[in-house]
């Protein structure tokens, strides 16, 4: 398709020219087109990949986007001879990097016959969330994503003495001050990017290990939780890339007397949120206890290095729960106990867990089994 000889000057906002890369990046783009960044989970199942596509229309709903494809042999997702992987658009958000009408799109990966790839955990999760019993319970999730920031050259936590250690944990959690905090601008830039994108980010805080941070995404209903979590991780990677800092989602980035990183998953169903919900919460906790090992297997690689029973964790081998107990597998908050309804917190998932897997397994265990 050619546009002929004409050029529609009115299709871009006024532009007075650019003399640097930074200024070029801020130039207006044609109003009639949308740049969509297609995002997917790669063969590691922990990292995202993405590529951009121009769509010559305005996009307001994900159904307006067509499928696309990529070379799966370069992402650990296909062999060399038959390498085409299909991207299926599933959820769109505003793009804080390009701004304007431009979008980020979370995608599923399938083969040319429409079968989900092995790395596509979203397909199975969506199926669970489409079950009428699960749908009827409107499961809500609030996920607390903890992460550590590392210096890109040394792979050592940001702001730590070179080849050495800061003073012991205690002064750093939710702290202020240059002797206690590093990377706040990254945490805050990410907070804003999530808000702009349209994610249900509910807060952020400095964590117990210096240069460790947390943000929470939620409450989100059903599959939306996984979609928003993956987009939030993508945003974090992009922002850290700009800052030349490495994000670590390792469950225990520094061995020894340093807190690991988790992804506490706060969860409720319609029955738990309604009057008398505490009975439903207790029943669900009972089911989680029965399937403890099945859940542990799905809660992230290397979680055994984190769930030691120390550093605000429960032991990986035994299930426990308690009100206001941060050393338990599952915690019920004081508000929930007082009100007799509310939500629970599954403290077992590791920072590198797949939110599609964790959220859908919790729904399956507590609602379908
Ligand atoms: P913590 O006290 O463990 O640090 P946070 O405040 O970091 O907890 O995170 C709690 C998360 O739980 C937030 O994302 C919040 O939106 C979410 N949340 C609140 N109410 C519910 C609910 N009824 N069901 C599920 N998640 C909820
Ligand atoms: Mn928290
Ligand atoms: Mn935390
Ligand atoms: Mn928590």
Coordinates of C-alpha atoms and ligand atoms in Angstrom, one line a residue:
X1 CA 0.0 0.0 0.0
X2 CA 1.4 3.4 -1.0
X3 CA 0.3 6.8 0.2
X4 CA 0.9 8.5 -3.1
X5 CA 2.7 11.8 -3.3
X6 CA 0.7 13.7 -0.7
X7 CA 1.7 14.1 2.9
X8 CA -0.8 14.9 5.6
X9 CA 0.9 17.6 7.6
X10 CA -2.0 17.9 10.0
X11 CA -1.5 14.2 11.1
X12 CA 1.3 15.3 13.4
X13 CA 1.3 17.9 16.2
X14 CA 3.6 20.9 15.5
X15 CA 7.2 20.0 15.7
X16 CA 10.0 22.5 15.8
X17 CA 12.9 20.2 15.0
X18 CA 15.4 18.2 17.0
X19 CA 19.1 18.4 17.5
X20 CA 19.7 15.4 19.9
X21 CA 18.7 11.8 20.3
X22 CA 16.7 12.8 23.4
X23 CA 14.7 15.4 21.4
X24 CA 14.1 13.0 18.6
X25 CA 12.7 10.5 21.1
X26 CA 10.2 13.2 22.2
X27 CA 9.0 14.0 18.7
X28 CA 5.2 13.7 18.0
X29 CA 4.2 10.7 15.9
X30 CA 1.3 10.6 13.4
X31 CA -2.0 10.8 15.2
X32 CA -3.7 8.2 12.9
X33 CA -1.3 5.4 13.8
X34 CA -0.6 3.5 17.0
X35 CA 2.7 1.8 18.0
X36 CA 2.0 -1.4 19.8
X37 CA 4.7 -3.2 21.7
X38 CA 3.9 -6.9 21.7
X39 CA 5.2 -8.5 24.9
X40 CA 5.6 -12.2 25.7
X41 CA 7.2 -14.5 28.1
X42 CA 10.3 -16.3 26.7
X43 CA 11.7 -19.8 27.0
X44 CA 13.2 -19.1 30.5
X45 CA 9.6 -18.4 31.7
X46 CA 11.1 -15.7 33.8
X47 CA 12.0 -13.1 31.2
X48 CA 9.9 -11.0 28.8
X49 CA 10.7 -10.2 25.2
X50 CA 9.0 -7.6 23.1
X51 CA 8.9 -6.0 19.6
X52 CA 7.1 -3.0 18.2
X53 CA 4.6 -2.9 15.4
X54 CA 2.8 0.1 13.8
X55 CA -0.9 -0.2 13.4
X56 CA -2.4 2.4 11.0
X57 CA -5.4 3.1 13.2
X58 CA -6.3 4.1 16.7
X59 CA -6.8 1.2 19.0
X60 CA -9.2 1.2 21.9
X61 CA -9.7 -2.6 22.5
X62 CA -7.5 -5.6 22.3
X63 CA -9.8 -7.3 19.7
X64 CA -8.7 -4.7 17.2
X65 CA -5.2 -6.1 17.2
X66 CA -4.2 -9.0 15.0
X67 CA -2.0 -11.9 15.8
X68 CA 1.7 -11.5 14.9
X69 CA 4.8 -13.8 15.1
X70 CA 8.4 -14.1 16.0
X71 CA 11.4 -16.4 15.6
X72 CA 11.0 -18.9 18.5
X73 CA 14.4 -20.4 17.8
X74 CA 16.0 -17.2 19.2
X75 CA 14.0 -17.2 22.4
X76 CA 14.3 -20.9 23.4
X77 CA 10.7 -21.5 22.2
X78 CA 11.0 -23.4 18.9
X79 CA 13.4 -25.5 16.9
X80 CA 15.3 -24.1 13.8
X81 CA 13.3 -25.7 11.0
X82 CA 9.8 -24.7 12.2
X83 CA 10.6 -21.7 14.2
X84 CA 7.5 -19.5 13.8
X85 CA 5.7 -18.7 17.1
X86 CA 2.4 -16.9 16.9
X87 CA 1.7 -14.0 19.3
X88 CA -1.9 -13.7 20.4
X89 CA -2.8 -10.2 21.8
X90 CA -4.6 -10.5 25.2
X91 CA -4.5 -7.3 27.2
X92 CA -3.5 -3.7 26.3
X93 CA -2.1 -0.9 28.5
X94 CA -0.9 2.7 27.9
X95 CA 2.8 2.8 26.9
X96 CA 4.6 5.2 29.3
X97 CA 7.7 5.3 27.2
X98 CA 6.2 6.3 23.9
X99 CA 3.2 8.1 25.4
X100 CA 0.3 9.4 23.3
X101 CA -2.0 6.8 21.9
X102 CA 0.7 4.1 22.0
X103 CA 0.3 0.8 23.7
X104 CA 1.8 -2.2 25.4
X105 CA 0.2 -5.5 24.7
X106 CA 0.5 -8.7 26.8
X107 CA 0.4 -11.7 24.4
X108 CA 0.1 -15.4 24.6
X109 CA 2.3 -17.7 22.5
X110 CA 0.9 -20.5 20.3
X111 CA 2.0 -22.7 17.5
X112 CA 0.6 -22.3 14.0
X113 CA -2.1 -24.8 14.8
X114 CA -3.4 -22.7 17.7
X115 CA -1.9 -24.9 20.4
X116 CA -0.5 -23.1 23.5
X117 CA 3.3 -23.4 23.7
X118 CA 4.8 -25.1 26.8
X119 CA 5.9 -21.7 28.0
X120 CA 2.3 -20.3 27.7
X121 CA 1.1 -20.7 31.2
X122 CA -1.6 -18.1 30.6
X123 CA -3.8 -20.4 28.5
X124 CA -4.3 -22.9 31.3
X125 CA -4.8 -20.2 33.9
X126 CA -7.4 -18.5 31.8
X127 CA -9.3 -21.8 31.5
X128 CA -9.5 -22.1 35.3
X129 CA -10.7 -18.5 35.6
X130 CA -13.4 -19.1 32.9
X131 CA -14.8 -22.0 35.0
X132 CA -18.3 -20.8 36.0
X133 CA -17.6 -21.8 39.7
X134 CA -14.4 -19.7 39.7
X135 CA -16.0 -16.8 37.8
X136 CA -18.9 -16.7 40.2
X137 CA -16.5 -16.3 43.1
X138 CA -14.8 -13.3 41.5
X139 CA -11.3 -14.1 42.9
X140 CA -9.2 -11.1 43.8
X141 CA -5.4 -11.0 44.0
X142 CA -3.0 -8.4 45.4
X143 CA 0.6 -9.4 44.7
X144 CA 3.5 -7.9 46.6
X145 CA 6.5 -8.0 44.2
X146 CA 9.8 -7.8 46.0
X147 CA 13.0 -7.3 44.0
X148 CA 16.7 -6.3 44.5
X149 CA 18.6 -3.8 42.5
X150 CA 22.1 -4.8 41.4
X151 CA 25.0 -2.7 40.0
X152 CA 25.3 -3.8 36.3
X153 CA 29.1 -4.0 36.4
X154 CA 29.6 -5.8 39.6
X155 CA 26.3 -7.7 40.0
X156 CA 26.4 -6.6 43.7
X157 CA 23.5 -4.7 45.3
X158 CA 23.3 -1.0 44.5
X159 CA 25.0 1.2 47.1
X160 CA 26.7 -1.7 48.9
X161 CA 30.4 -1.3 49.6
X162 CA 32.5 -2.9 46.8
X163 CA 33.0 -6.6 47.6
X164 CA 31.8 -5.8 51.1
X165 CA 28.6 -5.6 53.2
X166 CA 26.5 -2.8 54.7
X167 CA 25.6 -2.8 58.4
X168 CA 23.2 -5.5 59.5
X169 CA 19.5 -5.4 58.6
X170 CA 17.2 -3.2 60.8
X171 CA 17.5 0.4 59.7
X172 CA 16.6 -0.1 56.0
X173 CA 12.9 -1.2 55.8
X174 CA 10.7 1.8 54.7
X175 CA 13.7 4.0 55.5
X176 CA 14.7 7.5 54.4
X177 CA 18.3 8.8 54.1
X178 CA 21.3 8.5 51.9
X179 CA 23.0 6.1 54.3
X180 CA 20.1 3.7 54.2
X181 CA 18.5 3.9 50.7
X182 CA 19.6 3.3 47.2
X183 CA 17.5 3.2 44.0
X184 CA 14.5 5.2 45.2
X185 CA 14.3 7.0 41.9
X186 CA 13.9 3.6 40.1
X187 CA 11.1 2.5 42.5
X188 CA 9.3 5.9 42.0
X189 CA 9.8 6.0 38.2
X190 CA 8.3 2.5 38.1
X191 CA 5.4 3.5 40.4
X192 CA 4.5 6.4 38.0
X193 CA 4.9 4.2 34.9
X194 CA 2.5 1.6 36.3
X195 CA 0.0 4.3 37.2
X196 CA 0.2 5.8 33.7
X197 CA -0.1 2.4 32.0
X198 CA -3.3 1.8 33.9
X199 CA -2.2 -1.0 36.3
X200 CA -3.8 -1.4 39.7
X201 CA -0.6 -0.6 41.5
X202 CA -1.5 -0.2 45.2
X203 CA 1.7 1.0 46.7
X204 CA 5.5 0.6 47.1
X205 CA 8.0 0.4 50.0
X206 CA 11.7 0.0 50.7
X207 CA 12.5 -3.5 52.0
X208 CA 14.4 -5.1 54.8
X209 CA 17.6 -5.8 52.8
X210 CA 19.3 -2.5 51.6
X211 CA 18.6 -1.9 47.9
X212 CA 15.6 -4.3 48.0
X213 CA 12.2 -2.8 47.1
X214 CA 8.6 -3.8 46.8
X215 CA 5.5 -2.8 44.9
X216 CA 2.0 -4.3 45.0
X217 CA -0.3 -4.9 42.1
X218 CA -4.0 -5.4 43.1
X219 CA -6.6 -6.1 43.8
X220 CA -7.1 -7.6 40.3
X221 CA -9.7 -10.1 39.4
X222 CA -8.8 -13.5 37.9
X223 CA -6.5 -13.5 34.8
X224 CA -6.0 -9.7 35.0
X225 CA -3.7 -10.2 38.0
X226 CA -1.2 -12.2 35.9
X227 CA -1.5 -9.8 33.0
X228 CA -0.8 -6.8 35.1
X229 CA 2.0 -8.5 37.0
X230 CA 3.9 -9.4 33.8
X231 CA 3.4 -5.9 32.4
X232 CA 4.7 -4.4 35.7
X233 CA 7.8 -6.6 35.5
X234 CA 8.3 -5.6 31.9
X235 CA 8.1 -1.9 32.9
X236 CA 10.6 -2.5 35.8
X237 CA 13.1 -4.1 33.4
X238 CA 12.7 -1.2 30.9
X239 CA 13.3 1.4 33.5
X240 CA 16.3 -0.4 35.0
X241 CA 17.7 -0.8 31.5
X242 CA 17.5 3.0 31.1
X243 CA 19.3 3.5 34.5
X244 CA 21.9 0.8 33.7
X245 CA 20.8 -1.2 36.8
X246 CA 20.0 -4.9 36.9
X247 CA 16.8 -6.2 38.5
X248 CA 17.1 -9.4 40.4
X249 CA 14.0 -11.5 41.0
X250 CA 16.1 -14.2 42.7
X251 CA 14.3 -15.5 45.8
X252 CA 17.5 -15.1 47.8
X253 CA 19.8 -12.7 46.0
X254 CA 22.4 -12.6 48.8
X255 CA 22.9 -15.7 50.9
X256 CA 23.3 -15.4 54.6
X257 CA 21.6 -13.0 57.1
X258 CA 19.8 -11.0 54.4
X259 CA 16.1 -11.2 53.6
X260 CA 15.1 -13.0 50.5
X261 CA 12.5 -11.7 47.9
X262 CA 9.0 -13.0 47.8
X263 CA 5.7 -12.4 46.0
X264 CA 3.2 -12.6 48.8
X265 CA -0.1 -13.3 47.2
X266 CA -3.2 -11.8 48.9
X267 CA -6.3 -13.6 48.0
X268 CA -10.1 -13.4 48.5
X269 CA -13.3 -14.7 47.0
X270 CA -16.7 -13.2 47.0
X271 CA -17.7 -15.6 49.8
X272 CA -14.6 -14.5 51.9
X273 CA -15.4 -10.8 51.4
X274 CA -19.1 -11.2 52.4
X275 CA -20.4 -11.4 56.0
X276 CA -19.3 -14.6 57.7
X277 CA -16.4 -14.8 55.2
X278 CA -14.0 -16.1 57.9
X279 CA -15.5 -19.6 57.7
X280 CA -14.7 -19.6 53.9
X281 CA -11.2 -18.3 54.6
X282 CA -10.5 -21.1 57.1
X283 CA -11.9 -23.7 54.7
X284 CA -9.6 -22.4 51.9
X285 CA -6.6 -22.5 54.3
X286 CA -7.4 -26.1 55.0
X287 CA -7.4 -27.0 51.3
X288 CA -4.1 -25.1 50.8
X289 CA -2.6 -27.1 53.7
X290 CA -3.6 -30.4 52.0
X291 CA -1.9 -29.4 48.8
X292 CA 1.1 -27.7 50.4
X293 CA 3.8 -29.6 48.4
X294 CA 1.9 -29.2 45.1
X295 CA 1.8 -25.4 45.7
X296 CA 5.5 -25.2 46.8
X297 CA 6.5 -26.9 43.5
X298 CA 4.6 -24.1 41.5
X299 CA 5.8 -21.2 43.6
X300 CA 9.1 -20.4 42.0
X301 CA 12.6 -21.8 41.3
X302 CA 15.1 -21.6 44.2
X303 CA 12.4 -20.9 46.8
X304 CA 14.0 -23.5 49.1
X305 CA 16.9 -21.0 49.6
X306 CA 14.4 -18.4 50.8
X307 CA 11.8 -20.4 52.8
X308 CA 14.1 -21.4 55.7
X309 CA 11.9 -20.5 58.6
X310 CA 14.1 -17.4 59.3
X311 CA 13.8 -13.9 57.9
X312 CA 10.0 -13.6 58.1
X313 CA 9.4 -16.9 56.3
X314 CA 7.9 -20.3 57.2
X315 CA 9.8 -23.5 56.6
X316 CA 9.3 -25.0 53.1
X317 CA 8.5 -28.4 54.6
X318 CA 5.6 -27.6 56.9
X319 CA 2.4 -25.6 56.3
X320 CA 1.3 -23.2 59.0
X321 CA -1.1 -20.3 59.3
X322 CA -1.9 -17.6 61.8
X323 CA -3.4 -14.2 62.5
X324 CA -0.8 -11.4 62.0
X325 CA 2.0 -14.1 61.9
X326 CA 4.7 -13.1 59.5
X327 CA 6.5 -16.4 60.2
X328 CA 3.6 -18.5 58.8
X329 CA 2.9 -19.9 55.4
X330 CA -0.5 -18.1 55.3
X331 CA -1.3 -15.0 57.3
X332 CA -4.7 -13.6 58.1
X333 CA -4.6 -9.9 58.9
X334 CA -6.0 -8.4 62.1
X335 CA -8.6 -6.4 60.1
X336 CA -9.9 -9.6 58.6
X337 CA -10.1 -11.3 62.0
X338 CA -11.9 -8.4 63.6
X339 CA -14.4 -8.0 60.7
X340 CA -14.9 -11.8 60.4
X341 CA -14.4 -11.4 56.6
X342 CA -11.8 -10.2 54.2
X343 CA -8.7 -11.9 52.7
X344 CA -5.7 -14.0 53.4
X345 CA -2.0 -13.7 52.4
X346 CA -0.2 -16.7 51.0
X347 CA 3.4 -15.8 51.9
X348 CA 5.1 -18.7 50.2
X349 CA 5.4 -17.6 46.5
X350 CA 8.9 -16.5 45.6
X351 CA 9.7 -13.2 43.8
X352 CA 10.4 -15.1 40.5
X353 CA 7.1 -17.0 40.5
X354 CA 4.8 -17.0 37.5
X355 CA 1.7 -15.1 38.6
X356 CA -0.5 -17.0 36.0
X357 CA 0.5 -20.3 37.6
X358 CA 0.2 -19.1 41.2
X359 CA -3.1 -17.2 41.0
X360 CA -4.8 -20.0 39.0
X361 CA -3.5 -22.8 41.3
X362 CA -4.9 -20.9 44.3
X363 CA -8.3 -20.6 42.6
X364 CA -8.2 -24.3 41.6
X365 CA -7.3 -25.6 45.0
X366 CA -9.7 -23.4 47.0
X367 CA -12.7 -23.2 44.7
X368 CA -12.5 -26.3 42.4
X369 CA -11.1 -29.1 44.6
Ligands
LIG1 P1 1.6 -6.4 53.7 O1 0.9 -5.9 54.9 O2 1.7 -7.9 53.7 O3 2.9 -5.8 53.4 P2 0.7 -5.0 51.3 O4 0.0 -3.8 51.8 O5 2.0 -4.9 50.8 O6 0.6 -6.1 52.5 O7 -0.2 -5.7 50.1 C1 -1.5 -6.1 50.3 C2 -2.1 -6.3 48.9 O8 -3.4 -7.0 49.1 C3 -2.4 -5.0 48.1 O9 -2.1 -5.1 46.8 C4 -3.9 -4.9 48.3 O10 -4.5 -4.2 47.2 C5 -4.4 -6.3 48.3 N1 -5.7 -6.6 48.8 C6 -6.4 -5.8 49.7 N2 -7.6 -6.3 49.9 C7 -7.7 -7.5 49.2 C8 -8.7 -8.5 49.1 N3 -9.8 -8.4 49.7 N4 -8.4 -9.5 48.3 C9 -7.2 -9.6 47.7 N5 -6.2 -8.7 47.8 C10 -6.5 -7.6 48.5
LIG2 MN1 3.9 -5.6 51.5
LIG3 MN1 7.5 -7.1 51.7
LIG4 MN1 3.0 -9.3 52.7

